[in-house]
mmCIF file of N, CA, C and O in Angstrom:
data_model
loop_
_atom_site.group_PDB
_atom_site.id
_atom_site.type_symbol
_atom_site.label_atom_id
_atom_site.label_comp_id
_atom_site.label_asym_id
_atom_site.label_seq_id
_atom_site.Cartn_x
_atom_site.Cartn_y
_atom_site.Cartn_z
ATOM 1 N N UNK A 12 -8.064 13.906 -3.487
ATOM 2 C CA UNK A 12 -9.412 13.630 -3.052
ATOM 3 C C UNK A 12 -9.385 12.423 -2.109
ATOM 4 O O UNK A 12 -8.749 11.435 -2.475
ATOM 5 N N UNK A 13 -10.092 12.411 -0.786
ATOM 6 C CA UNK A 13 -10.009 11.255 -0.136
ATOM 7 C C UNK A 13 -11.228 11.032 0.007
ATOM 8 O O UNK A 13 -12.216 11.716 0.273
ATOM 9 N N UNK A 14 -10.929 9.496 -0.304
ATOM 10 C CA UNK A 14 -12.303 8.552 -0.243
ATOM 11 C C UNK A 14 -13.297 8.931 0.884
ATOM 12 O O UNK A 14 -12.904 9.635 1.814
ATOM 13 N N UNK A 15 -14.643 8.458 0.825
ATOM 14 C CA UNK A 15 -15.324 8.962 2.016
ATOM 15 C C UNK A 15 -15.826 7.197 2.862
ATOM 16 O O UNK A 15 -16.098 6.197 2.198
ATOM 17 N N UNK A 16 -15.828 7.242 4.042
ATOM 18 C CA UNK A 16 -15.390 6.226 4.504
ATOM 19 C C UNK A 16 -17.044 6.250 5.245
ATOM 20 O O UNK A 16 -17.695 7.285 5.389
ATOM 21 N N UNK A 17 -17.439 5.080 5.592
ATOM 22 C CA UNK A 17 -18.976 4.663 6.122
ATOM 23 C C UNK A 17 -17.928 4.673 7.351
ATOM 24 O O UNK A 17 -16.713 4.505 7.458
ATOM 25 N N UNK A 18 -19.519 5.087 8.645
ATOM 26 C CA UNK A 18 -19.537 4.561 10.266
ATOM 27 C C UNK A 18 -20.302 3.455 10.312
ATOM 28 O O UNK A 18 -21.400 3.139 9.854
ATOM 29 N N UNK A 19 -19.531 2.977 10.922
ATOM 30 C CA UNK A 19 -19.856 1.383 11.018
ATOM 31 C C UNK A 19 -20.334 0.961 12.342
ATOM 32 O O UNK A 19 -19.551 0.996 13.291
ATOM 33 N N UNK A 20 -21.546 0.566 12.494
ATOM 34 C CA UNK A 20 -22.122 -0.601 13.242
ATOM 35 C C UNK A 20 -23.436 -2.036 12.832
ATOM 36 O O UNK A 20 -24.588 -1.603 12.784
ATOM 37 N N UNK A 21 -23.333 -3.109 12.644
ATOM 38 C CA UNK A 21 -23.720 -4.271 12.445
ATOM 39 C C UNK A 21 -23.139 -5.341 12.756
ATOM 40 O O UNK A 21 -22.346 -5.368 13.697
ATOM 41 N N UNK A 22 -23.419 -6.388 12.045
ATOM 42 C CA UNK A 22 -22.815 -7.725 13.215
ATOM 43 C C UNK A 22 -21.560 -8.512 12.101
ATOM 44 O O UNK A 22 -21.783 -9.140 11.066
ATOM 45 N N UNK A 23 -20.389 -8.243 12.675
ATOM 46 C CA UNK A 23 -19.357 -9.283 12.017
ATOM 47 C C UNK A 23 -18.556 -10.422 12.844
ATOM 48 O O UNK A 23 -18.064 -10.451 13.972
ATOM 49 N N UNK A 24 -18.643 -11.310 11.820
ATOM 50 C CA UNK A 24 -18.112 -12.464 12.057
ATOM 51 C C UNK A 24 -16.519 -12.848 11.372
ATOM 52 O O UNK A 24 -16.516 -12.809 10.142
ATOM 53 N N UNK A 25 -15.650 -13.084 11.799
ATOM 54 C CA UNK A 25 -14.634 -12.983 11.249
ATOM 55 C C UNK A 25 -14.132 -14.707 11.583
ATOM 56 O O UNK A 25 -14.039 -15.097 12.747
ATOM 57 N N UNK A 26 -13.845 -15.606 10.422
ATOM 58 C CA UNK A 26 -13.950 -17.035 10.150
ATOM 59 C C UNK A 26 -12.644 -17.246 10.534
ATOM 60 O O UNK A 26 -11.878 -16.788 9.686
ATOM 61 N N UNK A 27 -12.030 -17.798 11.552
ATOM 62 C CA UNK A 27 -10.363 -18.302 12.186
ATOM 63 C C UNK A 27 -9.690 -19.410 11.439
ATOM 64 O O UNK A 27 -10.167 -20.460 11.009
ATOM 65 N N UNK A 28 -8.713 -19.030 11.393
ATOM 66 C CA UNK A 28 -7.955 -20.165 11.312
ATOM 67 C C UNK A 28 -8.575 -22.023 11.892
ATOM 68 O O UNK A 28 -9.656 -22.208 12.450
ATOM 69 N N UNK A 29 -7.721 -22.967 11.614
ATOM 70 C CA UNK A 29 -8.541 -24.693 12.459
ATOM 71 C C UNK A 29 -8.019 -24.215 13.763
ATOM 72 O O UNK A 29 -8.847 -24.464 14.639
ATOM 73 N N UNK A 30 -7.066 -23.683 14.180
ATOM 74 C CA UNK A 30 -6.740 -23.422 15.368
ATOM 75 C C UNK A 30 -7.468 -22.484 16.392
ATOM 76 O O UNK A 30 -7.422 -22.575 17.619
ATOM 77 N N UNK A 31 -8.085 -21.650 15.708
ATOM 78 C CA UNK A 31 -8.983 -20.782 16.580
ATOM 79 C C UNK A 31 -10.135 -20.356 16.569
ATOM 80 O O UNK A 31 -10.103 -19.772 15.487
ATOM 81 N N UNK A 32 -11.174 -20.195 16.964
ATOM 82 C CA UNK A 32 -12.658 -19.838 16.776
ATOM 83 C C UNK A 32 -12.848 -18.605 16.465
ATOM 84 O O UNK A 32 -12.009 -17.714 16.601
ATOM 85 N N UNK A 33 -14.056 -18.469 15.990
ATOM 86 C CA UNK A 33 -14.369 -17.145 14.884
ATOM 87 C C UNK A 33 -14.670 -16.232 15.833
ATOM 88 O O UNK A 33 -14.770 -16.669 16.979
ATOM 89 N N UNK A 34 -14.869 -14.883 15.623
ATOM 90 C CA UNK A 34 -15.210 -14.346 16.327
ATOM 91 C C UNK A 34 -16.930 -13.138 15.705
ATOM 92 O O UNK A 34 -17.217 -12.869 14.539
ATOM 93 N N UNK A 35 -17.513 -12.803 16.672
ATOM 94 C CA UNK A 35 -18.269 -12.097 15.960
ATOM 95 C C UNK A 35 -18.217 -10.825 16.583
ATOM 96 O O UNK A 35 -17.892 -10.932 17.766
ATOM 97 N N UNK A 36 -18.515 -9.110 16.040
ATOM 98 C CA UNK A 36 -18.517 -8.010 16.306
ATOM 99 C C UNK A 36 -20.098 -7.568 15.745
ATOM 100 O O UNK A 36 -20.667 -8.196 14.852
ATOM 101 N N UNK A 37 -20.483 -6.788 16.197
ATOM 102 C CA UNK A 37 -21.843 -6.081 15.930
ATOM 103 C C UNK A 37 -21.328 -4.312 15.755
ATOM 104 O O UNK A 37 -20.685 -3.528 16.453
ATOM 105 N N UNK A 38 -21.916 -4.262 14.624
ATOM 106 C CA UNK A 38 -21.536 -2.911 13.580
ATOM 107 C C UNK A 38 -23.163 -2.551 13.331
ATOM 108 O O UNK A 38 -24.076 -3.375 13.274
ATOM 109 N N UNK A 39 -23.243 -1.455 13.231
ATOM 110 C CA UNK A 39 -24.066 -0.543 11.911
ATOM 111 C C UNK A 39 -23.532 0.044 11.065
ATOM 112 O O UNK A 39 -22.715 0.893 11.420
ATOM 113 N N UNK A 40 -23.791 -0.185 9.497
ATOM 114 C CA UNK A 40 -23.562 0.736 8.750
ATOM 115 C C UNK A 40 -24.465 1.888 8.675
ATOM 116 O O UNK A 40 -25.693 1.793 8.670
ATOM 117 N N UNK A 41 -23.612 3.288 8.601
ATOM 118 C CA UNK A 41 -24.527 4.221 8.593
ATOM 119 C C UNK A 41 -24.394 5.349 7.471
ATOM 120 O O UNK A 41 -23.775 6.384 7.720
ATOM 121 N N UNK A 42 -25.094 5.084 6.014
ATOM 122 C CA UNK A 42 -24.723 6.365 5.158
ATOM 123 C C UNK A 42 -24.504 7.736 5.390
ATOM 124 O O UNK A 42 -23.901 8.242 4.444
ATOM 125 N N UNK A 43 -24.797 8.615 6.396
ATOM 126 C CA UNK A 43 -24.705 9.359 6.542
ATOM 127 C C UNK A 43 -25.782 10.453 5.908
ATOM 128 O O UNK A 43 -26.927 10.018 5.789
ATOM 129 N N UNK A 44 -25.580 11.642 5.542
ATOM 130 C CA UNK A 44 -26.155 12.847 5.322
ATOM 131 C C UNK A 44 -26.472 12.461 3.665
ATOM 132 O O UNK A 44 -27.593 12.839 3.327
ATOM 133 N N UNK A 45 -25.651 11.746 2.532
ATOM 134 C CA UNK A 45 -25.385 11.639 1.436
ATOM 135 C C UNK A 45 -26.060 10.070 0.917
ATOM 136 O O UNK A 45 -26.465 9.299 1.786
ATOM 137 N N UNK A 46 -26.120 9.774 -0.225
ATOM 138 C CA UNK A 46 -26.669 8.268 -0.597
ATOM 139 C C UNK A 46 -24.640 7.668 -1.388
ATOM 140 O O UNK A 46 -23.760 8.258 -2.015
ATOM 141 N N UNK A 47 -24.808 6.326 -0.860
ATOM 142 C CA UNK A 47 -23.465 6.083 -0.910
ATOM 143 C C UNK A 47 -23.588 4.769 -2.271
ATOM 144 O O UNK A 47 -24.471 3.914 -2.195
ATOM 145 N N UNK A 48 -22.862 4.784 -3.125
ATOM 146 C CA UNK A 48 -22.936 3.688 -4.173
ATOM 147 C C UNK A 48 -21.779 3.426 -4.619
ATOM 148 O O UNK A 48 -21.109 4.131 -5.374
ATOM 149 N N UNK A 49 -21.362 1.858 -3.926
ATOM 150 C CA UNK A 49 -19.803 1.281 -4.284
ATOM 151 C C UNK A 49 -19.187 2.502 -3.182
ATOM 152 O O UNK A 49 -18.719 3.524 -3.683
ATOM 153 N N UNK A 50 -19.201 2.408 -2.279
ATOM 154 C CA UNK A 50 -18.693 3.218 -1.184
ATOM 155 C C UNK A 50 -17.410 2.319 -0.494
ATOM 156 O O UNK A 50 -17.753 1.166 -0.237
ATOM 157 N N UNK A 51 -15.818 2.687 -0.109
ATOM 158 C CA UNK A 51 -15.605 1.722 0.202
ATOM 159 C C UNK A 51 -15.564 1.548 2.019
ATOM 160 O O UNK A 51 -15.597 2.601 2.656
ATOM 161 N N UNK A 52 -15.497 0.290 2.756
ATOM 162 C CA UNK A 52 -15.563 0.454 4.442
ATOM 163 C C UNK A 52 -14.344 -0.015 5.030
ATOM 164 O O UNK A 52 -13.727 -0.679 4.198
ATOM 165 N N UNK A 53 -13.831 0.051 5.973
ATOM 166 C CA UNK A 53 -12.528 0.111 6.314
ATOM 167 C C UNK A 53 -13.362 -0.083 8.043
ATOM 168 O O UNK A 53 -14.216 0.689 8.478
ATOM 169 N N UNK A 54 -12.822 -1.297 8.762
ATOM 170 C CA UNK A 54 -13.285 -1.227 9.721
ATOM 171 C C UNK A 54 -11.523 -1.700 10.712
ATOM 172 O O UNK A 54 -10.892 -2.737 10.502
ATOM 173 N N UNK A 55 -11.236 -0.920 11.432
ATOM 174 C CA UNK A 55 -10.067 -1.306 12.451
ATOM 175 C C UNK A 55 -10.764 -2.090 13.402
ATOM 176 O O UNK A 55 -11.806 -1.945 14.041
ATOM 177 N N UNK A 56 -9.825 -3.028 13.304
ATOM 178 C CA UNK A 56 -9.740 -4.373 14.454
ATOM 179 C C UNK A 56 -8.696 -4.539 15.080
ATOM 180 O O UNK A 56 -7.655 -4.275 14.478
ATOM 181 N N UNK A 57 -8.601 -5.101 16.698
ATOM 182 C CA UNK A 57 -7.518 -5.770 16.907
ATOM 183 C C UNK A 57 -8.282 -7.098 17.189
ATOM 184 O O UNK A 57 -9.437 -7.110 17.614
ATOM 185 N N UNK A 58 -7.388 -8.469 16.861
ATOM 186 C CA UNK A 58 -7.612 -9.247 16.576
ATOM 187 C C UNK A 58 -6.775 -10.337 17.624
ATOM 188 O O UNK A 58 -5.711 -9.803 17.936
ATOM 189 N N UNK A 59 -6.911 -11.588 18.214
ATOM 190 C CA UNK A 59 -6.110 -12.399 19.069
ATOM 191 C C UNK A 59 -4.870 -12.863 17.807
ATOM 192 O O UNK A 59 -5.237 -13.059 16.649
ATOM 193 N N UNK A 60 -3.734 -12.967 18.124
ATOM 194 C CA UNK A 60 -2.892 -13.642 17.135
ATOM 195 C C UNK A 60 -2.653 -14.425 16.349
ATOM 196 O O UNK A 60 -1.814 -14.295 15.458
ATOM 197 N N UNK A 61 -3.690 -15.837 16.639
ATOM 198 C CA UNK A 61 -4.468 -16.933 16.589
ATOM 199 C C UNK A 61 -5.234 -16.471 15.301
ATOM 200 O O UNK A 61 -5.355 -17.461 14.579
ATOM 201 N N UNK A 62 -5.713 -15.535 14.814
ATOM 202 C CA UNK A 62 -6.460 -15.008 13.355
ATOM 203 C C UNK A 62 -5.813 -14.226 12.761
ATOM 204 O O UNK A 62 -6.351 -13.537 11.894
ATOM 205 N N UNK A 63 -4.399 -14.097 13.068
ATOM 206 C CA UNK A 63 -3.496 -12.707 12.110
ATOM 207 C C UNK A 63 -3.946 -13.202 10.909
ATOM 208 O O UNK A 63 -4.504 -12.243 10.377
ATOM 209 N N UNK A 64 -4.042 -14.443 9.960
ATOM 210 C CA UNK A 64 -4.140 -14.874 8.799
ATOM 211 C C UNK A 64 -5.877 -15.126 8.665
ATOM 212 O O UNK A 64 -6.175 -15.652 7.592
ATOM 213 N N UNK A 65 -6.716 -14.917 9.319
ATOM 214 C CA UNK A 65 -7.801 -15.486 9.270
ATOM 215 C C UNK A 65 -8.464 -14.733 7.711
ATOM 216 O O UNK A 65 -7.936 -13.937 6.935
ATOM 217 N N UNK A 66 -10.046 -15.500 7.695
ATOM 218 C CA UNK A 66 -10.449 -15.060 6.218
ATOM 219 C C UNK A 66 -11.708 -14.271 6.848
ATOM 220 O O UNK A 66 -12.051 -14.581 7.989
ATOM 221 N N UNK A 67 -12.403 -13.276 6.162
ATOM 222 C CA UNK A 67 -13.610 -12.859 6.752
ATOM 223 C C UNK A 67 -14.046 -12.738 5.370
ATOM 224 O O UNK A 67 -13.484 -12.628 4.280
ATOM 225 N N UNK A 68 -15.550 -12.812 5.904
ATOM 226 C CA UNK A 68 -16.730 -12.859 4.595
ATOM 227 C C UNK A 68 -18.229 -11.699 5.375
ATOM 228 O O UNK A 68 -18.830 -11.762 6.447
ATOM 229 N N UNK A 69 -18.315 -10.914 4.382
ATOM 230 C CA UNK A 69 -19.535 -10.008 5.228
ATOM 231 C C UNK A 69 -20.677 -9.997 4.115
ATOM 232 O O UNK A 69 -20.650 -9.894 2.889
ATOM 233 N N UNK A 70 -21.812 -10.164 5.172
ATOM 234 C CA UNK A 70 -23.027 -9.596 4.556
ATOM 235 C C UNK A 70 -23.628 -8.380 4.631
ATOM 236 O O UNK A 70 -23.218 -7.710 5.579
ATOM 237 N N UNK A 71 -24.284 -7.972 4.098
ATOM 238 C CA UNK A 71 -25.123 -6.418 3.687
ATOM 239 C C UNK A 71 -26.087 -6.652 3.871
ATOM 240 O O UNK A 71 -26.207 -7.070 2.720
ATOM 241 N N UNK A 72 -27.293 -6.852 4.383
ATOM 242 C CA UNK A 72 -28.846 -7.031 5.090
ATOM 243 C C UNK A 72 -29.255 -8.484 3.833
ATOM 244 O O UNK A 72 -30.073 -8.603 2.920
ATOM 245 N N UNK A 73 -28.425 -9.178 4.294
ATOM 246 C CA UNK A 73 -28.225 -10.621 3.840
ATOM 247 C C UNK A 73 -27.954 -10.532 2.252
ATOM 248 O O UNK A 73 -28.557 -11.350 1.556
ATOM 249 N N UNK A 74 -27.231 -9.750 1.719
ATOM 250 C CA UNK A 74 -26.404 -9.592 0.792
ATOM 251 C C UNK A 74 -24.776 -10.394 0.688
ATOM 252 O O UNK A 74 -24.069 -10.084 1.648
ATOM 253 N N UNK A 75 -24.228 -11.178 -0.131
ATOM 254 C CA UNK A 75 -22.318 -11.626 0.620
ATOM 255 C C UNK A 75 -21.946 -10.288 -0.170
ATOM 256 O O UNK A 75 -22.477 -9.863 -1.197
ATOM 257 N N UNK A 76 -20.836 -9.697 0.615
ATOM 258 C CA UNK A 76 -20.059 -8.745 -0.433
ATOM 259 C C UNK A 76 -18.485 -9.814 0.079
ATOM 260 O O UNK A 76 -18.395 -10.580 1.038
ATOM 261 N N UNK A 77 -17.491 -9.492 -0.914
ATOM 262 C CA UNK A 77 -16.264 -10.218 -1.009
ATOM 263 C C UNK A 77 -15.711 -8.976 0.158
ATOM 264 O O UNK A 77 -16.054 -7.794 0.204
ATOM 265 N N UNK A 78 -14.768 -9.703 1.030
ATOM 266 C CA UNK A 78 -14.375 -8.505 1.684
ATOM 267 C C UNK A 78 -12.750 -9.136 1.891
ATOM 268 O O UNK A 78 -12.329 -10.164 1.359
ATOM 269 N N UNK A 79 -12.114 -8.383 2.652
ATOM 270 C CA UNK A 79 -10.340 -8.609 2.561
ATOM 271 C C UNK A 79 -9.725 -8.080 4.248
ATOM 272 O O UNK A 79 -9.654 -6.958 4.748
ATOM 273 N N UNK A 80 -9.401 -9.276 4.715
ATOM 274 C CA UNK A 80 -8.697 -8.920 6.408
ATOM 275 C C UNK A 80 -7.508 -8.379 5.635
ATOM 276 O O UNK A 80 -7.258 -9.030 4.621
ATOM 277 N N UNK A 81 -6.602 -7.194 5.908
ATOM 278 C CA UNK A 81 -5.403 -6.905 6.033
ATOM 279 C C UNK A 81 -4.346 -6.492 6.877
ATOM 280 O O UNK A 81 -4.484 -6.830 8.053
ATOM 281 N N UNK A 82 -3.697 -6.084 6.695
ATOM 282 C CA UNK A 82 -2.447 -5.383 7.943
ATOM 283 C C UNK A 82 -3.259 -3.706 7.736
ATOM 284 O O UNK A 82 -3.845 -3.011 6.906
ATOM 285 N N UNK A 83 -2.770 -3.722 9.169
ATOM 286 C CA UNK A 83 -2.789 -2.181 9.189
ATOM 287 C C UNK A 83 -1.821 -1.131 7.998
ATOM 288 O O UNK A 83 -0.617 -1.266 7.784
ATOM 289 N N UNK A 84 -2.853 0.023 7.268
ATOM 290 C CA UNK A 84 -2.089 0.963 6.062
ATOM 291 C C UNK A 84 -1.089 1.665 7.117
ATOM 292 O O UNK A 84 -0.923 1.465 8.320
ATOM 293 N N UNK A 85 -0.566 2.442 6.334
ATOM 294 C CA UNK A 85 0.512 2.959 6.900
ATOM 295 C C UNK A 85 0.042 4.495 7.943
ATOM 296 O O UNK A 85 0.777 5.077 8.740
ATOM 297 N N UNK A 86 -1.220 4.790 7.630
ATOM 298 C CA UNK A 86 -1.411 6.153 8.381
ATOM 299 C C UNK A 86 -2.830 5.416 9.424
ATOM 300 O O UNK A 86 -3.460 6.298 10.007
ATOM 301 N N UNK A 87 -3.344 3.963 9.686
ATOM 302 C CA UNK A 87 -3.755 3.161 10.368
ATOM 303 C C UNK A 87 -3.747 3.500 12.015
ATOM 304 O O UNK A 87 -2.767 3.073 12.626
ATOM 305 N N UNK A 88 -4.734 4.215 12.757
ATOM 306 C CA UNK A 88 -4.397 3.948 14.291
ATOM 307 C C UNK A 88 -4.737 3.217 14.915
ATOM 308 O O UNK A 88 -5.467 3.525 15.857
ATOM 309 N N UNK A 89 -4.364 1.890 14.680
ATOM 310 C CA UNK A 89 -4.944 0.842 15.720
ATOM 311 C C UNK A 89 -4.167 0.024 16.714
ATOM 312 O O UNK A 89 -3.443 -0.893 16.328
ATOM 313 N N UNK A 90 -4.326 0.398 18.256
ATOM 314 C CA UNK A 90 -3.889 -0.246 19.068
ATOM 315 C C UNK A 90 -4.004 -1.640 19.525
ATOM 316 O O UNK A 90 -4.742 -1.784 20.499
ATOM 317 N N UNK A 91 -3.548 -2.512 19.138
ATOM 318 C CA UNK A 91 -3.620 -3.755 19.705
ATOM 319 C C UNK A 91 -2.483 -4.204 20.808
ATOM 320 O O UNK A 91 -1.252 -4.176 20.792
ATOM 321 N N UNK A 92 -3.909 -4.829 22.220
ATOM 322 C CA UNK A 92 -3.016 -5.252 23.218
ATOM 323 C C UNK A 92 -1.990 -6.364 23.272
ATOM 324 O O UNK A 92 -1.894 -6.872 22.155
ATOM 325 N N UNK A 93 -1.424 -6.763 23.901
ATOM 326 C CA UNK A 93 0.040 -7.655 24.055
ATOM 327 C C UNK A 93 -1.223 -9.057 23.522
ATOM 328 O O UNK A 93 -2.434 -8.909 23.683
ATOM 329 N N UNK A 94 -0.826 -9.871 23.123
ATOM 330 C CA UNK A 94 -1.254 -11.247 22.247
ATOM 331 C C UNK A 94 -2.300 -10.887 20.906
ATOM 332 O O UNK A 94 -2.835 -11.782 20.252
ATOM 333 N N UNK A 95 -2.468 -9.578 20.653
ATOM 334 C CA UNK A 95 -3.540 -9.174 19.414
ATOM 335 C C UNK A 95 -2.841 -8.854 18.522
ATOM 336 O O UNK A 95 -1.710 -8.471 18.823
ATOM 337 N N UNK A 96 -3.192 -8.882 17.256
ATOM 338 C CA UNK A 96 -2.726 -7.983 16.346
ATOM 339 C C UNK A 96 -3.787 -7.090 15.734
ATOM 340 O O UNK A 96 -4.989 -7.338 15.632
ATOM 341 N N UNK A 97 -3.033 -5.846 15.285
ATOM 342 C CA UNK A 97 -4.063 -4.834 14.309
ATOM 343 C C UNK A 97 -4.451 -5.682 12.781
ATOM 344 O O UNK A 97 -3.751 -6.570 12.294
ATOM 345 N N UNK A 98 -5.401 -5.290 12.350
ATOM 346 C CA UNK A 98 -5.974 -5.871 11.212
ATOM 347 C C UNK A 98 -7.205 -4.582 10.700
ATOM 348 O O UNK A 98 -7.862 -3.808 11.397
ATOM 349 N N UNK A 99 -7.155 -4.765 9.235
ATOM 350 C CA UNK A 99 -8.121 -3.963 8.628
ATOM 351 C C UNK A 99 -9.400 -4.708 7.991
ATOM 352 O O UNK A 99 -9.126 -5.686 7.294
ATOM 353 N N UNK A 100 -10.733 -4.381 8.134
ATOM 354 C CA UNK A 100 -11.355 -4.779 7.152
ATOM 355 C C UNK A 100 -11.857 -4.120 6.271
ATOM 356 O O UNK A 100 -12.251 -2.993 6.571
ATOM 357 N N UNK A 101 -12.021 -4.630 4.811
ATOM 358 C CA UNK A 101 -12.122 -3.584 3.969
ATOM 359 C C UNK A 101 -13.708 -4.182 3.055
ATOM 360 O O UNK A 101 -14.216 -5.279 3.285
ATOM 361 N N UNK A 102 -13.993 -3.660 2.527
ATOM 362 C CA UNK A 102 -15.337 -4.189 1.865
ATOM 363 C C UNK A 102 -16.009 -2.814 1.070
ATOM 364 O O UNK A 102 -15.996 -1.684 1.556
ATOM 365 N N UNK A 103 -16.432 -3.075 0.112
ATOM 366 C CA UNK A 103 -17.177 -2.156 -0.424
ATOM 367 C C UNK A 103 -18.748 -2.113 -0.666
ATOM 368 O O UNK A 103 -19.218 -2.751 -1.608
ATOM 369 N N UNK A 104 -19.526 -1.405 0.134
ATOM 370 C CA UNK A 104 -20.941 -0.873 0.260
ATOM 371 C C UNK A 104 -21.676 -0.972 -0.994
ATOM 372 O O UNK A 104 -21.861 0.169 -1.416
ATOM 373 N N UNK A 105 -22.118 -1.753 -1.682
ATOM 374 C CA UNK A 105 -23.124 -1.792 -2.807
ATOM 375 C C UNK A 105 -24.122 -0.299 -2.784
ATOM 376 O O UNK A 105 -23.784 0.658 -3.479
ATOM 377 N N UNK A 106 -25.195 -0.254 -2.027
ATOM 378 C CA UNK A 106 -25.869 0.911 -2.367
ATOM 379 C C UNK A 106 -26.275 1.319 -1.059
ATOM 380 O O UNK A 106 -26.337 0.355 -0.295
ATOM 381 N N UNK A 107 -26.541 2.296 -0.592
ATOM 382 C CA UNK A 107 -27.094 2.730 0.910
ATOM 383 C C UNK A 107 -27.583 4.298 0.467
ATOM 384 O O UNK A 107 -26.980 5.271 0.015
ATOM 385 N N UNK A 108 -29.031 4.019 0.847
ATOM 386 C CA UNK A 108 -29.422 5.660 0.756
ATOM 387 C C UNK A 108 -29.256 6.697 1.741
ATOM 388 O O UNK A 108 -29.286 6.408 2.937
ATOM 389 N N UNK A 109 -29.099 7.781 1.378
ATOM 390 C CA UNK A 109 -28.989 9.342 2.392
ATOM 391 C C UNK A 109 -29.722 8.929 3.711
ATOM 392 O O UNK A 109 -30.920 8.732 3.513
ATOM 393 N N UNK A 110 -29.373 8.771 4.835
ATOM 394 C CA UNK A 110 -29.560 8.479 5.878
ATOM 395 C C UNK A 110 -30.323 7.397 6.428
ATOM 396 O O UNK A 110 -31.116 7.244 7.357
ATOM 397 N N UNK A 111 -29.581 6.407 5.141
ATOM 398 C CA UNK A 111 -30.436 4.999 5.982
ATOM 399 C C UNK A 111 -29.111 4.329 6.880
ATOM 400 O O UNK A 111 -28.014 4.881 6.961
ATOM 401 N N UNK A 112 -29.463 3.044 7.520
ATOM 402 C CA UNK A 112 -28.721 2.129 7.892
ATOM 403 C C UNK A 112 -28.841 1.156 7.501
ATOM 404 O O UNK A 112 -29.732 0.772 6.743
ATOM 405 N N UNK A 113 -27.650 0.338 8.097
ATOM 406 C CA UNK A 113 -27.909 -1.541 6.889
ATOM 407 C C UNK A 113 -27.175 -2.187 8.161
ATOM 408 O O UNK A 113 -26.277 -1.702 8.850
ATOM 409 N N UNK A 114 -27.755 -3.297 8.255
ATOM 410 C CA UNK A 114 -27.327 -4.378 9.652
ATOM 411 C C UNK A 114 -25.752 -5.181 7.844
ATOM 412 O O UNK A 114 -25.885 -5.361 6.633
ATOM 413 N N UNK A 115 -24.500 -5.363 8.913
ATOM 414 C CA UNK A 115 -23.389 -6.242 8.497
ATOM 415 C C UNK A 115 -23.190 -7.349 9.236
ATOM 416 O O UNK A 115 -22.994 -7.350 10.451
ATOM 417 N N UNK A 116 -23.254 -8.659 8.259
ATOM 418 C CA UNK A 116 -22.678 -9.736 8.997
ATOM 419 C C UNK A 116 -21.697 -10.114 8.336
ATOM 420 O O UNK A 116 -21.579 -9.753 7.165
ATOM 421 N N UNK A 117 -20.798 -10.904 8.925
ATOM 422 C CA UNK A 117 -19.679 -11.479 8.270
ATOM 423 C C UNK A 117 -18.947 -12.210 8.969
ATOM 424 O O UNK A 117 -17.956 -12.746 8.473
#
């Protein structure tokens, strides 16, 4: 059985290292056709090198959920250009109903 994965657009912020400044992305989350509860999100990034270690923290329509930067999984397609690296974000969706959306910050 494979997990079912949210489309993502809202606004993330991803917190750098002292050496480098944060960056922010704009996402929506979008439940889809279905109502999603403890859903998990997986968002591909490439990232400047300067944040390979960085920490990210996201909100849910001003909700914190705990979330986790990682390396790219092993079946992962993410291209990152010459000074980036690939990175995953992962976070899990508290509640979202059958075809709503939710603004993400982080």
């Amino acid at each position: 059985m494979k997990p079912q994965y949210l489309t993502l657009a809202g606004l993330l912020v991803l917190a750098g290292c002292a050496h480098a400044e944060p960056i922010t992305r704009e996402f929506t989350l979008d439940a889809g056709a279905v109502e999603r509860v403890n859903a998990p999100v997986c968002i591909n990034l490439a990232l400047p090198a300067a944040l390979s270690s960085a920490h990210a923290t996201v909100t849910l329509d001003g909700q914190p959920l705990v979330a986790q930067l990682t390396a790219p999984s092993l079946l992962a397609k993410v291209d990152a250009p010459a000074g980036q690296v690939a990175r995953e974000l992962w976070f899990f969706a508290p509640k979202l109903a059958a075809g709503a959306a939710a603004k993400v910050v982080a």
